[in-house]
PDB file of C-alpha atoms in Angstrom:
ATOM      1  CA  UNK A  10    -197.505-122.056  -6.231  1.00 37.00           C
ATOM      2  CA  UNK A  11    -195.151-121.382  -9.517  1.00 44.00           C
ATOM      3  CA  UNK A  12    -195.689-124.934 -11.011  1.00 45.00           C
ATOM      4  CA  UNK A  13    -194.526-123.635 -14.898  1.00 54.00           C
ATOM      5  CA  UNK A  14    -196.949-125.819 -16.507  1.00 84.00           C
ATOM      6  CA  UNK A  15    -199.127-125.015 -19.251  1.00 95.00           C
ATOM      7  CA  UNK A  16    -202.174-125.582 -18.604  1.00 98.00           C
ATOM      8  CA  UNK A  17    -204.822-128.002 -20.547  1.00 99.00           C
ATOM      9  CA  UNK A  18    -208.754-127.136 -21.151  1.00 99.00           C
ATOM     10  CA  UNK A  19    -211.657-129.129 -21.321  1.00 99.00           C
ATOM     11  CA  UNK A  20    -214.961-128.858 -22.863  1.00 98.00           C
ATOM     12  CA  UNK A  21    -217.848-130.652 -22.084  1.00 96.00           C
ATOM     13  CA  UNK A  22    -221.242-131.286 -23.811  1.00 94.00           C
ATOM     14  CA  UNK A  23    -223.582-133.781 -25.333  1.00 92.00           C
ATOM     15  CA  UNK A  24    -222.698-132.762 -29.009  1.00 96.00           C
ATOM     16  CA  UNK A  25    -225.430-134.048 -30.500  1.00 96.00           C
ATOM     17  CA  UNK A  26    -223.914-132.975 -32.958  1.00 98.00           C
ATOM     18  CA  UNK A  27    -221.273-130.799 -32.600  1.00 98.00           C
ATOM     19  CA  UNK A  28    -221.370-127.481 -34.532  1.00 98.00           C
ATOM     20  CA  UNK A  29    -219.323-124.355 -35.298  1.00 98.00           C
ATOM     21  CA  UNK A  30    -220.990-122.698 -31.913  1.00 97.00           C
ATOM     22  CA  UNK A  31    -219.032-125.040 -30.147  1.00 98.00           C
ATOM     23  CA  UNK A  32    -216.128-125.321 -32.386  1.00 98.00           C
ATOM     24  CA  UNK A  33    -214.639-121.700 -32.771  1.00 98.00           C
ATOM     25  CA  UNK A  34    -215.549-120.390 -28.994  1.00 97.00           C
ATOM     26  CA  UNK A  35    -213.338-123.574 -28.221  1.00 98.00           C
ATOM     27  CA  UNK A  36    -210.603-122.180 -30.246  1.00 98.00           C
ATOM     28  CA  UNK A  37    -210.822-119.102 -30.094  1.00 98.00           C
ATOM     29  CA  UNK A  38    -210.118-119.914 -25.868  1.00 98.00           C
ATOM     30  CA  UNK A  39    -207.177-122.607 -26.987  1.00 98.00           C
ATOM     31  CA  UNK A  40    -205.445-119.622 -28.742  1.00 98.00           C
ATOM     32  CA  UNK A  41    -206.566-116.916 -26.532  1.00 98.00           C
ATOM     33  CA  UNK A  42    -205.180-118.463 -23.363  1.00 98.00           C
ATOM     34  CA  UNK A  43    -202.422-120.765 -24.648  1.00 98.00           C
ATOM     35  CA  UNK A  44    -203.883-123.649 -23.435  1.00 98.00           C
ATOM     36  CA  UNK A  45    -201.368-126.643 -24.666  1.00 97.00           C
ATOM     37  CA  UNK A  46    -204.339-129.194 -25.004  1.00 98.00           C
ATOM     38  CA  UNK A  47    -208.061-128.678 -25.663  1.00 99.00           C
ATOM     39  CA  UNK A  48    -210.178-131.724 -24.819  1.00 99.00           C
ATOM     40  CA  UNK A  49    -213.575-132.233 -26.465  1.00 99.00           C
ATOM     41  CA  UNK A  50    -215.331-134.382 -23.770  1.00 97.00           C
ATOM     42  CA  UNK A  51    -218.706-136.133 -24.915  1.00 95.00           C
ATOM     43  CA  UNK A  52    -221.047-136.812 -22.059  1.00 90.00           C
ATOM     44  CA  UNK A  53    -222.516-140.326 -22.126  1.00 81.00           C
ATOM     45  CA  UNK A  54    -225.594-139.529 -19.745  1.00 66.00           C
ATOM     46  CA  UNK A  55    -225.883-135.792 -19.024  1.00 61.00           C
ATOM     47  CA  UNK A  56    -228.158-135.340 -16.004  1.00 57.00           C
ATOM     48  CA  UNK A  57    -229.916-132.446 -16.478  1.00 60.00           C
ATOM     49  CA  UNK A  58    -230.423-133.343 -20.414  1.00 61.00           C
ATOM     50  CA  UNK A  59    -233.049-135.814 -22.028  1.00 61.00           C
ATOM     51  CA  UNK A  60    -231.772-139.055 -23.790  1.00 63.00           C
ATOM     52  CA  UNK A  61    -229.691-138.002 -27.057  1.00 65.00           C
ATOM     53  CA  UNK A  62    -230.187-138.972 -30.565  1.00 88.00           C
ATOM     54  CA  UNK A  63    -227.582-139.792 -31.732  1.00 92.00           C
ATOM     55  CA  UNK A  64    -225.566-143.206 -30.043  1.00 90.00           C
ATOM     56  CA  UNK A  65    -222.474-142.619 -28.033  1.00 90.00           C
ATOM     57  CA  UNK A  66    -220.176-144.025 -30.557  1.00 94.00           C
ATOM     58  CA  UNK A  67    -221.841-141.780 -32.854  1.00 95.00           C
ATOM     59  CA  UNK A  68    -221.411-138.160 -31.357  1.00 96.00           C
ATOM     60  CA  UNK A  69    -217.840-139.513 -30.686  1.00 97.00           C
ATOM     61  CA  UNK A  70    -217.157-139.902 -33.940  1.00 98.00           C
ATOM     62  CA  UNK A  71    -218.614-136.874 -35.219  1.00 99.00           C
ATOM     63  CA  UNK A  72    -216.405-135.164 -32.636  1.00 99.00           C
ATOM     64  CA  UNK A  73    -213.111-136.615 -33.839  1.00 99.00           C
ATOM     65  CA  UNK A  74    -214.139-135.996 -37.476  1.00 99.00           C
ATOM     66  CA  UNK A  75    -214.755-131.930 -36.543  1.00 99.00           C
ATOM     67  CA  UNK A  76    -211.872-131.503 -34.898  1.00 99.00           C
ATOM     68  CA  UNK A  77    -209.289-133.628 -37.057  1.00 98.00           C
ATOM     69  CA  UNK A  78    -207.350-130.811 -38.455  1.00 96.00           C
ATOM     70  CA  UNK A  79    -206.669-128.966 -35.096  1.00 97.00           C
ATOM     71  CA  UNK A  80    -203.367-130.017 -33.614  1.00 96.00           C
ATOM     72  CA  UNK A  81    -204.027-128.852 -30.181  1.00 97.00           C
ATOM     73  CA  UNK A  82    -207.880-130.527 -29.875  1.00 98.00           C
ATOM     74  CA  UNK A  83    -208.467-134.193 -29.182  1.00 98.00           C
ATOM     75  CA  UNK A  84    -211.148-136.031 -27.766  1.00 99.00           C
ATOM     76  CA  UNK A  85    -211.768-137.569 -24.081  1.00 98.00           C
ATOM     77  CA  UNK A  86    -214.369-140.174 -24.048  1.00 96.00           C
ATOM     78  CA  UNK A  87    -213.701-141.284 -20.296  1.00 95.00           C
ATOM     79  CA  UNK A  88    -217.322-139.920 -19.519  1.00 92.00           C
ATOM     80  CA  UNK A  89    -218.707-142.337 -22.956  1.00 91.00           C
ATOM     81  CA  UNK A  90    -217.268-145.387 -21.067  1.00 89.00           C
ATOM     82  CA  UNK A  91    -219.532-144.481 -17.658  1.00 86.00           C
ATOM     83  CA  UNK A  92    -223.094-146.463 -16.840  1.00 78.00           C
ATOM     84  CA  UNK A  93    -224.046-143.492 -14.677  1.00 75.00           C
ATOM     85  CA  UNK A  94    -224.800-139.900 -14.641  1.00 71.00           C
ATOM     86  CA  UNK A  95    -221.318-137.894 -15.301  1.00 74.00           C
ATOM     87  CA  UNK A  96    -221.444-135.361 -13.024  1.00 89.00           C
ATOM     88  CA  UNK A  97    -218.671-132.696 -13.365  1.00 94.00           C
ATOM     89  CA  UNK A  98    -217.061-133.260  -9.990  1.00 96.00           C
ATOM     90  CA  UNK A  99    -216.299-137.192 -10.552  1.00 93.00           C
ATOM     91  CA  UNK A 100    -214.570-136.098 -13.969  1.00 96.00           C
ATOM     92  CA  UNK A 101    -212.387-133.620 -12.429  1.00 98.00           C
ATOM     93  CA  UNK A 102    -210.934-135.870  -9.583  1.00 97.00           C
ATOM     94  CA  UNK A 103    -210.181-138.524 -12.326  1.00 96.00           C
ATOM     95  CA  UNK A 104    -208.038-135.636 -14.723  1.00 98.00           C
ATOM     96  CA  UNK A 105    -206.179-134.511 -11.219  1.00 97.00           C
ATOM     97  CA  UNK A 106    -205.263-137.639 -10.553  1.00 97.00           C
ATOM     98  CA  UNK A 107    -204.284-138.176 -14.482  1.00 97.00           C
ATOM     99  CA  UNK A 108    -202.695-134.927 -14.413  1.00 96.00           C
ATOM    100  CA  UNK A 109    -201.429-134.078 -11.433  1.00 95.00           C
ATOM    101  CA  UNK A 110    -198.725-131.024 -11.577  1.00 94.00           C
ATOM    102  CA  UNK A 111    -200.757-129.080 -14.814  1.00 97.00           C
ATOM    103  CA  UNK A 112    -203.548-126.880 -14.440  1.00 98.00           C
ATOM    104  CA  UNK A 113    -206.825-127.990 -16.130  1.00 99.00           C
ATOM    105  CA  UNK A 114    -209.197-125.013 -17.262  1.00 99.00           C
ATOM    106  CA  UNK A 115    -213.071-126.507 -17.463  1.00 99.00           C
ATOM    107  CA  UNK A 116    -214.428-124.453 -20.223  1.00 99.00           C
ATOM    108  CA  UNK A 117    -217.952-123.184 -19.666  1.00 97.00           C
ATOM    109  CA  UNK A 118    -220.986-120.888 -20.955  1.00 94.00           C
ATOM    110  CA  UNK A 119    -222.368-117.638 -18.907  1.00 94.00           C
ATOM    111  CA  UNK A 120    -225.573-119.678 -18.470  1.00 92.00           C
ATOM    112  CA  UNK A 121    -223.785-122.610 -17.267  1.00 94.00           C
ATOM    113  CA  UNK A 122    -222.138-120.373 -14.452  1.00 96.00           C
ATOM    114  CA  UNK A 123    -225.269-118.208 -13.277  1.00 95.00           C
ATOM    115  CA  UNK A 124    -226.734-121.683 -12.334  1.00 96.00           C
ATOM    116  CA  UNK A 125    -223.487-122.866 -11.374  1.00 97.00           C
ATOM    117  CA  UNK A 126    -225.063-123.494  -7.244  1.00 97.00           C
ATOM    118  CA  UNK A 127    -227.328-125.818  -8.857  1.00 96.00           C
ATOM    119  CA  UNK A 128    -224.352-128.564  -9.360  1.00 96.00           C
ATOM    120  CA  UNK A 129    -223.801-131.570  -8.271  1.00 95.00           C
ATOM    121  CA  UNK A 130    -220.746-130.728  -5.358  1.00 97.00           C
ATOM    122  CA  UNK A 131    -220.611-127.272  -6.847  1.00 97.00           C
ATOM    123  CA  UNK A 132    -218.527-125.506  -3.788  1.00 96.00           C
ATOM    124  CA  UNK A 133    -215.815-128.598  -4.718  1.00 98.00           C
ATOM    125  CA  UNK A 134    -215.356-127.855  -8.135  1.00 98.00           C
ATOM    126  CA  UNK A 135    -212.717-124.796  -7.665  1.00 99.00           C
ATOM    127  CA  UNK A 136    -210.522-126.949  -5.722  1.00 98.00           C
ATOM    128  CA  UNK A 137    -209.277-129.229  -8.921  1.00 98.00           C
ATOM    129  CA  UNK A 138    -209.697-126.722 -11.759  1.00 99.00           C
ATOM    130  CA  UNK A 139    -210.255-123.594 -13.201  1.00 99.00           C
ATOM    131  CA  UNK A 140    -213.194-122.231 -14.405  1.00 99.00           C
ATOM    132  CA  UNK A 141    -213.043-120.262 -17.648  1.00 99.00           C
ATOM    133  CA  UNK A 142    -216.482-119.101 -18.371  1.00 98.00           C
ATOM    134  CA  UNK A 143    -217.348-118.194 -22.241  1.00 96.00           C
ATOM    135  CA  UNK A 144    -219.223-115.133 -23.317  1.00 94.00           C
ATOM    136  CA  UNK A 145    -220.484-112.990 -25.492  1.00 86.00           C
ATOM    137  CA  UNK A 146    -218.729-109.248 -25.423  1.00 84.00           C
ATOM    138  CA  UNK A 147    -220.397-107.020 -23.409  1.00 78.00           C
ATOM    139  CA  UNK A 148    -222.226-109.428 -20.965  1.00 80.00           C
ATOM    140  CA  UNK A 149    -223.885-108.059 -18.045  1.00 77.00           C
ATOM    141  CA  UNK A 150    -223.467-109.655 -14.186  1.00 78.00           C
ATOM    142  CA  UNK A 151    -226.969-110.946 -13.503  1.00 84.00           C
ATOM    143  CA  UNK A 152    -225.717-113.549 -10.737  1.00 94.00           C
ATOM    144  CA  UNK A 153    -227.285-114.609  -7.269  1.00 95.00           C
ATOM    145  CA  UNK A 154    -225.892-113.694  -4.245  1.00 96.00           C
ATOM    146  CA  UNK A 155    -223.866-117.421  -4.133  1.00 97.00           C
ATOM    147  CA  UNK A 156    -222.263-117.241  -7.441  1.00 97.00           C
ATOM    148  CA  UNK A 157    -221.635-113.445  -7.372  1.00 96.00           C
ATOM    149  CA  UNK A 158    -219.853-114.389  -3.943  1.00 97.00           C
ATOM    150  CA  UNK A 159    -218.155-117.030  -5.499  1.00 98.00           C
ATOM    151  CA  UNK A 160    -216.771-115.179  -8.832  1.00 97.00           C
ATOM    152  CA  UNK A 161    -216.459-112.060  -6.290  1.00 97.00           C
ATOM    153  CA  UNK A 162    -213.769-114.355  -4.329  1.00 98.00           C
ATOM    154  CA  UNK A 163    -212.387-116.576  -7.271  1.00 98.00           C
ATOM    155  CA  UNK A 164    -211.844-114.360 -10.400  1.00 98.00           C
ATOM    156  CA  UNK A 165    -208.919-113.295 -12.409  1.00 98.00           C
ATOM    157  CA  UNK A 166    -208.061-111.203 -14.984  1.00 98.00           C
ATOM    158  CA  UNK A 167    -204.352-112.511 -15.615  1.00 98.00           C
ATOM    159  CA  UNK A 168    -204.501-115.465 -18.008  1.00 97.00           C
ATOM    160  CA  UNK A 169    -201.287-116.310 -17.010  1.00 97.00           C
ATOM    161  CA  UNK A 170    -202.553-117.011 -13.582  1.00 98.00           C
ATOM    162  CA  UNK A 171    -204.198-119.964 -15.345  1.00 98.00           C
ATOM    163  CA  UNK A 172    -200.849-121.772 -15.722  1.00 98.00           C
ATOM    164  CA  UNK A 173    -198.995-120.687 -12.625  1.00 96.00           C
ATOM    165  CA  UNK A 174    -201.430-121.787 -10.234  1.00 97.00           C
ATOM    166  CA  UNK A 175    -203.097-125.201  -9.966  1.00 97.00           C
ATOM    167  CA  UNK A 176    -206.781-125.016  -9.554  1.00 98.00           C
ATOM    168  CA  UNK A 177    -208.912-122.254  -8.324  1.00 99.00           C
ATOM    169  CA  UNK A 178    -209.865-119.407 -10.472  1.00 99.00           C
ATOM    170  CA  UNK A 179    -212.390-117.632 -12.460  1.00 99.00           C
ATOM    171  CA  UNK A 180    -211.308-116.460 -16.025  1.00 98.00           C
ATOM    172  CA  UNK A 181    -213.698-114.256 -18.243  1.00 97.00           C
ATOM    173  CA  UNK A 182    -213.207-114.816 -21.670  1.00 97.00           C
ATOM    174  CA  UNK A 183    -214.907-112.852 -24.041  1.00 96.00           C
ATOM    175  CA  UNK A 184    -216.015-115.708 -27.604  1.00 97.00           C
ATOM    176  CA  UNK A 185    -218.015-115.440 -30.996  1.00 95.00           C
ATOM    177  CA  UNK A 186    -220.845-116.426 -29.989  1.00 91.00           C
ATOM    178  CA  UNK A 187    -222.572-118.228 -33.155  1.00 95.00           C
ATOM    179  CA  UNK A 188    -226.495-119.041 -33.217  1.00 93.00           C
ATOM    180  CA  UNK A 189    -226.730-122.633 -33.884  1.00 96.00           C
ATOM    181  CA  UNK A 190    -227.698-125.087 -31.542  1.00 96.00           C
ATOM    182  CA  UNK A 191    -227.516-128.959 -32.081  1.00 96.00           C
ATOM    183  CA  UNK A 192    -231.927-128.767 -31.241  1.00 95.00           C
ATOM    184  CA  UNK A 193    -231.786-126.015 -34.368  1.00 97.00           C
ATOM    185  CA  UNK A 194    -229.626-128.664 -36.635  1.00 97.00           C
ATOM    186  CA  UNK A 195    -231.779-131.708 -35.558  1.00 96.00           C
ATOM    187  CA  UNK A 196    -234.654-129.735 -36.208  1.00 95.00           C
ATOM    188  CA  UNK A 197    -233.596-128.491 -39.801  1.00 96.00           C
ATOM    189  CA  UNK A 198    -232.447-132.492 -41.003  1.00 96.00           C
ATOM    190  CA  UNK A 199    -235.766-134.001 -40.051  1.00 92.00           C
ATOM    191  CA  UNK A 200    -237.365-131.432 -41.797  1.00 94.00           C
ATOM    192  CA  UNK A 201    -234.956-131.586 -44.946  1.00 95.00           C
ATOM    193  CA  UNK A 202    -233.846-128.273 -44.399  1.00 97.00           C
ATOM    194  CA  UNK A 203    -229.593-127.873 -45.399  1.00 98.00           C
ATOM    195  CA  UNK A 204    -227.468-127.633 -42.396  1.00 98.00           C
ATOM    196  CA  UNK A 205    -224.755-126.237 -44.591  1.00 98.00           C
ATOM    197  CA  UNK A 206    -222.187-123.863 -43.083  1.00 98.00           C
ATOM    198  CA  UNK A 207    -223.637-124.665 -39.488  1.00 98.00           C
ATOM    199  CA  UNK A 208    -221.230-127.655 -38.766  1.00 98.00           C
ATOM    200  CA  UNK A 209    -218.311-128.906 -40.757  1.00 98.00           C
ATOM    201  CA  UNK A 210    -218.426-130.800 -43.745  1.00 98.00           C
ATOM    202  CA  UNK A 211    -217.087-134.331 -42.861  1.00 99.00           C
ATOM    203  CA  UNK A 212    -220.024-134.005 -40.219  1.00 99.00           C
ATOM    204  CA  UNK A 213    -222.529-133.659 -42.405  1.00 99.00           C
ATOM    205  CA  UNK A 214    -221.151-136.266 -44.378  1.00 99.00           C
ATOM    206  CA  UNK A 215    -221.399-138.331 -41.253  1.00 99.00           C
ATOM    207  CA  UNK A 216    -225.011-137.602 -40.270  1.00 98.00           C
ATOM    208  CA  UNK A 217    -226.002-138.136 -44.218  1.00 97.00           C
ATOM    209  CA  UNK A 218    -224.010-141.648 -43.814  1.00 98.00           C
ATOM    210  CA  UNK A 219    -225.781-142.843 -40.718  1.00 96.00           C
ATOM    211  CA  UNK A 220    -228.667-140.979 -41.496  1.00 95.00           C
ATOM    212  CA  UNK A 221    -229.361-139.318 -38.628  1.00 95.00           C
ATOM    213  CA  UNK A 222    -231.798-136.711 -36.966  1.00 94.00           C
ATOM    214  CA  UNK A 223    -234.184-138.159 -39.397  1.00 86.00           C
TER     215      UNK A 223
END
């Protein structure tokens, strides 16, 4: 279906804190695929991760601060206001009902997707969204037999598929993929190591403010 709408992304993650190895994969997708919106969404309880350090309120704000000067990135914090797990699926049917006739791309890593069968309602997820799956250049297919069947059925190579159909399709999109890890920068501030060039500057600020990590 021809629905000429441009279509909107969204990134999940704890973002504890955020970092420039989320930051310029996320924009370098924004710009890549024309995506008119880029949503940074902070999970409140991520099921498969152990309790965060820093508060909700917290990572949202270091979130907002990172991404102040980018016109096409804001920040969803539906899944801070939840009191239980935020599993993918739940999020999804709450943006399709939100946005109903534009496509929503649901940014993800390449390890993300080769354990994709492992989610919560994973077979469901297609049927709200796209997939666009970030990785490094020259990746190598090292799926099991249900993803591979999955990507073998789903996946595109025409970005603009992204905006003229609703939901449903598996984009490859080739990122920088940076080094840093938010374990790496938590690691480095309790051991009063400089986190410098690793995440913006108004975050660090932040995390010096609160004094975090410590």
């Amino acid at each position: 279906m021809d629905i000429q709408q441009q279509a909107i992304g969204f990134l999940g993650g704890t973002f504890d804190p955020i970092h420039f190895g989320h930051l310029r994969p996320a924009l370098e997708i924004t710009e890549a695929l024309s995506l008119q919106q880029l949503f940074i969404m902070p999970n409140h309880i991520a099921p498969h991760k152990s309790a965060s350090h820093a508060s909700a309120r917290q990572r949202s704000e270091m979130v907002e601060l990172a991404i102040s000067h980018q016109a096409r990135m804001t920040i969803d914090k539906r899944e801070l206001k939840r009191h239980k797990p935020s599993y993918t699926i739940d999020t999804l049917k709450e943006l399709k009902i939100e946005y109903p006739n534009t496509p929503i791309c649901f940014i993800m890593g390449m390890d993300s997707l080769i354990s994709f069968d492992k989610w919560f309602d994973w077979k469901s997820i297609l049927s709200y969204c796209h997939l666009i799956i970030s990785h490094r250049p020259g990746w190598q297919n090292k799926f099991n037999k249900q993803v591979g069947a999955l990507v073998a059925k789903h996946q595109t190579t025409d970005k603009h598929d992204l905006h003229n159909i609703q939901f449903g399709k598996i984009y490859f999109q080739a990122t920088s993929q940076l080094a840093i890890s938010s374990t790496e920068i938590r690691t480095l501030l309790n051991q009063d190591i400089s986190i410098d060039f690793l995440t913006p500057d108004s975050v660090i600020n932040y995390i010096k403010e609160q004094h975090l990590y410590k």
